[in-house]
Coordinates of C-alpha atoms in Angstrom, one line a residue:
X213 CA -11.4 11.9 -18.3
X214 CA -13.7 14.8 -17.5
X215 CA -13.5 16.3 -14.1
X216 CA -16.2 17.1 -11.6
X217 CA -16.4 20.8 -10.9
X218 CA -17.7 21.6 -7.5
X219 CA -19.3 25.1 -6.9
X220 CA -19.5 26.5 -3.5
X221 CA -21.5 29.7 -3.9
X222 CA -20.5 32.9 -2.1
X223 CA -23.1 35.4 -2.9
X224 CA -24.6 35.4 -6.4
X225 CA -22.7 33.5 -9.0
X226 CA -19.4 33.6 -7.1
X227 CA -17.5 30.5 -6.1
X228 CA -15.5 29.9 -3.0
X229 CA -11.8 30.9 -3.4
X230 CA -9.2 29.2 -1.1
X231 CA -5.6 30.2 -0.7
X232 CA -2.9 27.9 0.7
X233 CA 0.1 29.8 1.9
X234 CA 3.4 29.4 3.6
X235 CA 4.3 26.4 1.5
X236 CA 6.5 25.1 -1.4
X237 CA 4.6 24.4 -4.5
X238 CA 5.8 22.0 -7.3
X239 CA 5.5 23.9 -10.6
X240 CA 7.4 23.5 -13.8
X241 CA 9.7 20.9 -12.3
X242 CA 10.8 23.0 -9.3
X243 CA 9.7 23.7 -5.8
X244 CA 8.7 27.4 -5.5
X245 CA 7.9 29.4 -2.4
X246 CA 4.5 30.4 -3.5
X247 CA 0.8 30.2 -2.7
X248 CA -1.7 27.8 -4.2
X249 CA -5.2 29.2 -5.1
X250 CA -8.2 27.1 -5.7
X251 CA -11.7 27.8 -7.0
X252 CA -14.4 25.7 -8.7
X253 CA -12.3 22.5 -8.2
X254 CA -9.4 23.9 -10.2
X255 CA -6.1 25.6 -9.6
X256 CA -6.5 29.3 -10.5
X257 CA -4.2 32.2 -11.4
X258 CA -4.5 34.6 -8.4
X259 CA -3.5 37.7 -10.5
X260 CA -6.2 37.0 -13.1
X261 CA -8.7 36.3 -10.3
X262 CA -8.0 39.5 -8.5
X263 CA -8.1 41.8 -11.6
X264 CA -11.2 40.1 -13.0
X265 CA -13.3 40.0 -9.7
X266 CA -11.5 42.4 -7.4
X267 CA -11.7 39.8 -4.7
X268 CA -9.2 38.3 -2.3
X269 CA -9.4 34.7 -1.0
X270 CA -12.5 33.7 1.0
X271 CA -10.4 31.3 3.1
X272 CA -6.6 31.1 3.8
X273 CA -4.8 28.1 5.2
X274 CA -1.3 28.1 6.6
X275 CA 0.6 25.1 5.4
X276 CA 3.3 25.5 8.0
X277 CA 6.2 25.4 5.5
X278 CA 5.2 22.0 4.0
X279 CA 5.2 20.9 0.3
X280 CA 2.3 20.9 -2.1
X281 CA 2.5 18.5 -5.0
X282 CA 0.0 17.1 -7.5
X283 CA -2.1 14.1 -6.4
X284 CA -0.4 10.8 -7.0
X285 CA -1.5 8.6 -9.9
X286 CA -1.3 4.8 -9.6
X287 CA -1.4 2.8 -12.8
X288 CA -0.9 -0.7 -11.4
X289 CA -2.6 -1.7 -8.1
X290 CA -4.3 -5.0 -7.6
X291 CA -6.0 -4.0 -4.4
X292 CA -5.5 -3.2 -0.7
X293 CA -7.3 -3.1 2.6
X294 CA -8.5 -6.6 2.0
X295 CA -9.9 -5.8 -1.4
X296 CA -8.8 -7.7 -4.5
X297 CA -10.0 -6.4 -7.9
X298 CA -9.7 -9.9 -9.5
X299 CA -11.8 -11.9 -7.0
X300 CA -15.0 -11.7 -4.9
X301 CA -16.6 -10.1 -7.9
X302 CA -20.1 -10.3 -6.3
X303 CA -19.0 -7.7 -3.8
X304 CA -16.6 -5.7 -6.1
X305 CA -18.7 -2.6 -6.4
X306 CA -19.0 -2.2 -2.6
X307 CA -15.3 -3.1 -2.1
X308 CA -14.2 -0.6 -4.8
X309 CA -16.2 2.1 -3.1
X310 CA -14.4 1.4 0.2
X311 CA -11.0 1.3 -1.5
X312 CA -11.5 4.6 -3.3
X313 CA -12.0 6.4 0.1
X314 CA -9.1 4.6 1.9
X315 CA -6.4 5.0 -0.7
X316 CA -6.4 8.8 -0.4
X317 CA -4.5 8.5 2.9
X318 CA -1.4 7.6 0.8
X319 CA -1.8 10.6 -1.5
X320 CA -3.4 8.8 -4.4
X321 CA -6.1 10.8 -6.1
X322 CA -6.5 8.6 -9.2
X323 CA -5.7 5.0 -10.0
X324 CA -6.1 2.1 -12.4
X325 CA -7.6 -0.9 -10.6
X326 CA -5.6 -3.9 -11.9
X327 CA -6.9 -7.4 -12.7
X328 CA -4.5 -10.3 -13.0
X329 CA -5.1 -13.1 -15.5
X330 CA -8.7 -14.3 -15.2
X331 CA -11.3 -16.2 -17.2
X332 CA -13.3 -14.3 -19.8
X333 CA -16.4 -14.3 -17.7
X334 CA -14.6 -12.4 -14.9
X335 CA -13.8 -9.5 -17.2
X336 CA -17.4 -9.4 -18.5
X337 CA -18.5 -9.1 -14.8
X338 CA -15.8 -6.8 -13.4
X339 CA -15.1 -4.3 -16.2
X340 CA -18.5 -2.6 -16.0
X341 CA -17.9 -2.1 -12.2
X342 CA -14.3 -0.8 -12.8
X343 CA -15.7 1.9 -15.0
X344 CA -14.0 5.3 -15.3
X345 CA -15.4 7.7 -12.6
X346 CA -14.4 11.1 -11.4
X347 CA -12.9 11.6 -8.0
X348 CA -14.7 13.8 -5.4
X349 CA -15.0 14.4 -1.7
X350 CA -17.8 11.8 -1.3
X351 CA -16.5 8.9 -3.4
X352 CA -12.7 9.5 -3.0
X353 CA -10.1 8.9 -5.6
X354 CA -10.9 8.8 -9.3
X355 CA -11.1 5.5 -11.1
X356 CA -9.0 6.0 -14.3
X357 CA -10.0 2.8 -16.0
X358 CA -8.8 -0.8 -15.5
X359 CA -5.3 -2.1 -16.0
X360 CA -5.8 -5.6 -17.5
X361 CA -2.5 -7.4 -16.6
X362 CA -2.8 -10.6 -18.7
X363 CA -3.9 -13.1 -19.6
X364 CA -2.0 -12.7 -22.9
X365 CA 1.4 -13.4 -21.5
X366 CA 4.2 -15.9 -21.6
X367 CA 3.4 -18.7 -19.3
X368 CA 7.1 -19.0 -18.3
X369 CA 6.9 -15.4 -16.9
X370 CA 3.4 -15.6 -15.3
X371 CA 4.7 -15.0 -11.8
X372 CA 1.7 -15.2 -9.5
X373 CA -0.8 -15.4 -12.3
X374 CA -2.8 -18.7 -12.4
X375 CA -1.4 -20.9 -15.2
X376 CA -4.9 -22.2 -16.2
X377 CA -6.0 -18.7 -17.3
X378 CA -2.9 -17.8 -19.5
X379 CA -3.7 -17.4 -23.2
X380 CA -0.9 -18.6 -25.5
X381 CA -1.7 -16.3 -28.5
X382 CA -3.2 -12.8 -29.0
X383 CA -6.6 -11.9 -30.5
X384 CA -6.4 -10.6 -34.0
X385 CA -9.8 -8.9 -34.5
X386 CA -12.0 -6.4 -32.7
X387 CA -14.8 -9.0 -32.6
X388 CA -12.6 -11.6 -30.8
X389 CA -11.4 -9.0 -28.3
X390 CA -14.9 -7.9 -27.5
X391 CA -16.0 -11.5 -27.2
X392 CA -13.3 -12.2 -24.7
X393 CA -13.6 -9.0 -22.6
X394 CA -16.9 -7.4 -23.5
X395 CA -16.5 -3.7 -24.2
X396 CA -13.0 -2.3 -23.9
X397 CA -14.3 1.2 -23.0
X398 CA -13.4 0.8 -19.4
X399 CA -9.9 -0.7 -20.1
X400 CA -7.2 2.0 -19.9
X401 CA -4.1 -0.3 -20.0
X402 CA -3.5 -3.9 -21.1
X403 CA -0.3 -5.8 -20.5
X404 CA 0.6 -8.2 -23.4
X405 CA 3.7 -10.3 -24.1
X406 CA 4.8 -9.1 -27.6
X407 CA 6.4 -12.4 -28.7
X408 CA 3.1 -14.3 -28.6
X409 CA 1.5 -15.2 -32.0
X410 CA -0.8 -12.4 -33.1
X411 CA 0.2 -10.2 -30.1
X412 CA 1.3 -7.3 -32.3
X413 CA -2.0 -7.5 -34.2
X414 CA -3.8 -7.3 -30.9
X415 CA -1.7 -4.3 -29.8
X416 CA -2.5 -2.5 -32.9
X417 CA -6.2 -3.1 -32.6
X418 CA -6.3 -2.1 -28.9
X419 CA -4.4 1.1 -29.5
X420 CA -6.8 2.1 -32.3
X421 CA -9.5 1.6 -29.6
X422 CA -7.8 4.0 -27.2
X423 CA -6.3 1.3 -25.0
X424 CA -2.8 1.9 -23.8
X425 CA -0.7 -1.3 -24.4
X426 CA 2.1 -2.3 -22.1
X427 CA 4.6 -5.1 -22.8
X428 CA 5.4 -7.4 -19.9
X429 CA 5.3 -10.9 -18.4
X430 CA 7.4 -11.8 -21.4
X431 CA 10.4 -13.6 -22.7
X432 CA 10.7 -11.1 -25.6
X433 CA 14.1 -10.4 -27.0
X434 CA 15.0 -6.8 -28.0
X435 CA 13.7 -7.2 -31.5
X436 CA 10.3 -8.5 -30.3
X437 CA 10.1 -5.8 -27.7
X438 CA 10.8 -3.1 -30.3
X439 CA 8.2 -4.6 -32.6
X440 CA 5.6 -4.3 -29.8
X441 CA 6.5 -0.7 -29.3
X442 CA 6.5 0.1 -33.0
X443 CA 3.0 -1.1 -33.4
X444 CA 1.7 1.0 -30.5
X445 CA 2.8 -0.1 -27.1
X446 CA 3.8 2.9 -24.9
X447 CA 4.5 1.2 -21.5
X448 CA 6.5 -1.5 -19.9
X449 CA 4.9 -3.4 -17.0
X450 CA 7.1 -3.5 -13.8
X451 CA 10.5 -3.2 -15.4
X452 CA 13.0 -6.0 -14.5
X453 CA 10.3 -8.2 -13.1
X454 CA 8.6 -11.1 -15.1
X455 CA 10.9 -10.6 -18.1
X456 CA 14.3 -11.8 -19.4
X457 CA 17.2 -10.2 -17.5
X458 CA 19.4 -7.7 -19.2
X459 CA 22.2 -9.4 -21.3
X460 CA 24.9 -7.5 -23.1
X461 CA 24.2 -9.4 -26.4
X462 CA 20.4 -9.2 -26.1
X463 CA 19.1 -6.7 -23.6
X464 CA 15.5 -7.8 -24.0
X465 CA 12.7 -5.5 -22.9
X466 CA 15.1 -3.6 -20.6
X467 CA 16.8 -2.5 -23.8
X468 CA 13.8 -0.4 -24.7
X469 CA 15.0 2.3 -22.3
X470 CA 17.8 3.2 -24.6
X471 CA 16.6 1.9 -28.0
X472 CA 17.1 4.0 -31.1
X473 CA 14.8 1.7 -33.1
X474 CA 11.5 2.6 -31.6
X475 CA 9.1 5.2 -33.1
X476 CA 7.5 6.5 -30.0
X477 CA 8.1 7.3 -26.3
X478 CA 7.8 4.3 -24.1
X479 CA 7.2 4.8 -20.4
X480 CA 8.1 2.1 -17.8
X481 CA 6.6 1.1 -14.5
X482 CA 9.0 0.4 -11.7
X483 CA 8.2 -1.1 -8.3
X484 CA 10.3 0.9 -5.8
X485 CA 9.4 -1.1 -2.7
X486 CA 12.8 -2.3 -1.7
X487 CA 11.8 -5.9 -2.6
X488 CA 11.1 -6.1 -6.3
X489 CA 14.0 -4.0 -7.6
X490 CA 17.5 -3.7 -6.3
X491 CA 18.7 -0.1 -5.6
X492 CA 21.4 -0.5 -8.3
X493 CA 18.7 -1.4 -10.8
X494 CA 16.6 1.6 -9.8
X495 CA 19.7 3.8 -10.5
X496 CA 20.4 2.2 -13.8
X497 CA 16.8 2.7 -15.0
X498 CA 16.6 6.3 -13.8
X499 CA 19.9 7.4 -15.2
X500 CA 19.2 5.7 -18.5
X501 CA 15.8 7.2 -19.0
X502 CA 14.5 9.4 -16.2
X503 CA 11.8 11.1 -18.2
X504 CA 9.8 7.9 -18.8
X505 CA 10.0 6.4 -15.2
X506 CA 6.6 5.7 -13.6
X507 CA 6.5 4.5 -10.0
X508 CA 4.0 1.8 -9.4
X509 CA 3.3 -0.1 -6.2
X510 CA 1.8 -3.3 -7.7
X511 CA 0.1 -3.5 -4.3
X512 CA -2.3 -6.4 -3.5
X513 CA -5.1 -7.0 -1.0
X514 CA -2.8 -7.2 2.0
X515 CA -1.6 -3.6 1.6
X516 CA -2.7 -1.8 4.7
X517 CA -3.4 -5.0 6.7
X518 CA -0.2 -6.6 7.8
X519 CA 1.3 -10.1 7.9
X520 CA -0.7 -13.3 7.2
X521 CA -2.5 -15.2 4.4
X522 CA -4.2 -13.1 1.7
X523 CA -5.2 -13.5 -1.9
X524 CA -4.5 -12.0 -5.3
X525 CA -7.0 -13.3 -7.8
X526 CA -7.5 -17.0 -7.1
X527 CA -3.9 -17.3 -5.7
X528 CA -3.2 -17.7 -2.0
X529 CA -0.4 -15.3 -0.9
X530 CA 1.6 -15.2 2.3
X531 CA 2.8 -11.8 3.6
X532 CA 5.8 -11.4 5.9
X533 CA 6.9 -7.8 6.6
X534 CA 7.3 -6.1 3.3
X535 CA 7.4 -9.3 1.2
X536 CA 4.4 -11.0 -0.4
X537 CA 4.9 -14.4 -2.1
X538 CA 2.7 -17.1 -3.5
X539 CA 2.0 -19.5 -0.6
X540 CA 4.4 -22.4 -0.5
X541 CA 6.9 -20.7 -2.9
X542 CA 9.3 -17.8 -3.2
X543 CA 7.5 -16.2 -6.2
X544 CA 6.8 -12.6 -5.5
X545 CA 3.0 -11.8 -5.7
X546 CA 2.7 -8.1 -5.9
X547 CA 3.7 -5.8 -3.0
X548 CA 2.3 -4.4 0.2
X549 CA 3.9 -1.0 -0.4
X550 CA 2.2 2.4 -0.4
X551 CA 2.8 5.0 -3.1
X552 CA 4.3 7.6 -0.8
X553 CA 6.7 5.1 0.7
X554 CA 7.8 4.0 -2.9
X555 CA 8.4 7.6 -3.8
X556 CA 10.6 8.1 -0.7
X557 CA 12.5 4.9 -1.4
X558 CA 13.0 5.8 -5.1
X559 CA 14.4 9.2 -4.2
X560 CA 16.7 7.7 -1.6
X561 CA 18.1 4.8 -3.6
X562 CA 18.2 6.4 -7.1
X563 CA 19.9 9.6 -5.8
X564 CA 17.4 11.8 -7.7
X565 CA 15.7 14.9 -6.3
X566 CA 12.4 15.0 -4.5
X567 CA 10.9 16.7 -7.6
X568 CA 12.2 14.0 -9.9
X569 CA 10.8 11.3 -7.7
X570 CA 7.4 13.0 -7.3
X571 CA 7.2 13.5 -11.1
X572 CA 7.4 9.7 -11.5
X573 CA 4.1 9.4 -9.6
X574 CA 2.4 12.5 -11.0
X575 CA 3.6 14.1 -14.2
X576 CA 4.8 10.9 -16.0
X577 CA 1.8 8.7 -15.3
X578 CA -0.5 11.6 -16.4
X579 CA 1.5 11.9 -19.6
X580 CA 1.2 8.1 -20.1
X581 CA -2.6 8.2 -19.6
X582 CA -2.9 11.3 -21.8
X583 CA -4.6 13.3 -19.1
X584 CA -1.9 15.8 -18.2
X585 CA -4.2 18.7 -19.2
X586 CA -6.0 18.1 -15.9
X587 CA -3.9 15.7 -13.7
X588 CA -0.3 15.3 -12.6
X589 CA 0.4 19.1 -12.4
X590 CA -0.5 22.2 -10.5
X591 CA -0.5 24.5 -13.4
X592 CA -3.3 27.1 -13.7
X593 CA -6.6 25.6 -15.0
X594 CA -5.8 22.0 -13.9
X595 CA -7.8 20.0 -11.4
X596 CA -7.2 20.8 -7.8
X597 CA -6.1 17.3 -6.9
X598 CA -3.1 17.8 -4.7
X599 CA -1.2 16.5 -1.7
X600 CA 0.5 18.2 1.2
X601 CA 3.7 16.3 2.2
X602 CA 6.8 16.7 4.2
X603 CA 10.3 16.2 2.9
X604 CA 10.2 12.5 3.6
X605 CA 6.9 12.2 1.5
X606 CA 4.8 11.6 4.6
X607 CA 1.2 12.5 3.5
X608 CA -0.3 15.2 5.7
X609 CA -3.4 16.0 3.7
X610 CA -5.0 15.0 0.4
X611 CA -7.3 17.1 -1.7
X612 CA -9.6 16.2 -4.6
X613 CA -11.3 18.9 -6.5
X614 CA -10.2 21.4 -3.9
X615 CA -11.9 19.4 -1.1
X616 CA -9.9 17.8 1.7
X617 CA -10.5 14.0 1.6
X618 CA -7.8 13.0 4.1
X619 CA -5.9 14.8 6.9
X620 CA -3.2 13.2 9.1
X621 CA -3.6 13.6 12.8
X622 CA 0.1 14.6 12.8
X623 CA -0.7 17.7 10.7
X624 CA -1.4 19.8 13.8
X625 CA -2.8 23.3 13.4
X626 CA -4.1 22.9 9.8
X627 CA -7.9 23.2 10.0
X628 CA -9.5 21.5 7.0

């Protein structure tokens, strides 16, 4: 995904150079007492800048001892602020624009809008709107392509997905896939149950067309899960949820975390909201395979709104506190958690370091999406998408392309 480069001219042919000082900067998996330098929408090497231009920074900001980390990347989010990416498609473009601006308050600088199982016509209408777009100060967070969660899933593990839209077997040709979805060019991730007939054929075709395949909403045993990975899947959708529980004779999809029979790295999403996944399960996952953990919120339309009746796709959902369920049942229906709160909870309950927790929302999802040359890191030459946080992962300011797109009222003294 190419990144917008913003030029702010200072004199002839020279771009604005900004220095952020008095801070800890996350680089190379450690927090360093360092400065962050930004120009042309990218992180720059201050030494190279000085010796090549003989210039100091045009602006310097005091970060008051706070922490600078890469912008958070969300790969599974159904909506928020009253917006649902699977419904009200007539107003989706307007709703998406509003969502992109609001989500930055939680440190998210790029996200994959997620659609739950829907009829074919809905994908034809929504996917052109959910197109990949760069983030910037005007539009907000980057759209990194859609996550299509279903409808090729096991009906027994559909969760909040409408039963009438579930497809019982995969599509075994490019022509059939395009007939169902339209162009797949705006699909970044697709969740598929690998045990379905023709599912592995579908995974192979999608991967060849640059779609990341994830296994989930599935009754797969360990052999079926490994088969899905070995034909191209590189992600697991919300580990532990909507899948067979771990069993010592057949660990199912959970067993992928320690499998020696897969031929590629397989990341896994984990909802660290304190509702979907028990703290002991968080610890088991992290201690088994820390380098592949990806924190997701799986947030739905009620995120940011509070208690009451809301929707996810065509399903009615009731929210009470931090818990969202399909109305009239105890079936979990996504979450109302924010990314920064999930990072904090993951760190606390897994016992990992702040750096390890932040990596699960920055470095690892960027690696999954194959965009770590620009995102998920603060190395020189990468996009200046970053977040200023405190030690409890409260978001104080969010920057996209070096521009401040959100600043907390609690961040007193920082003029942006």
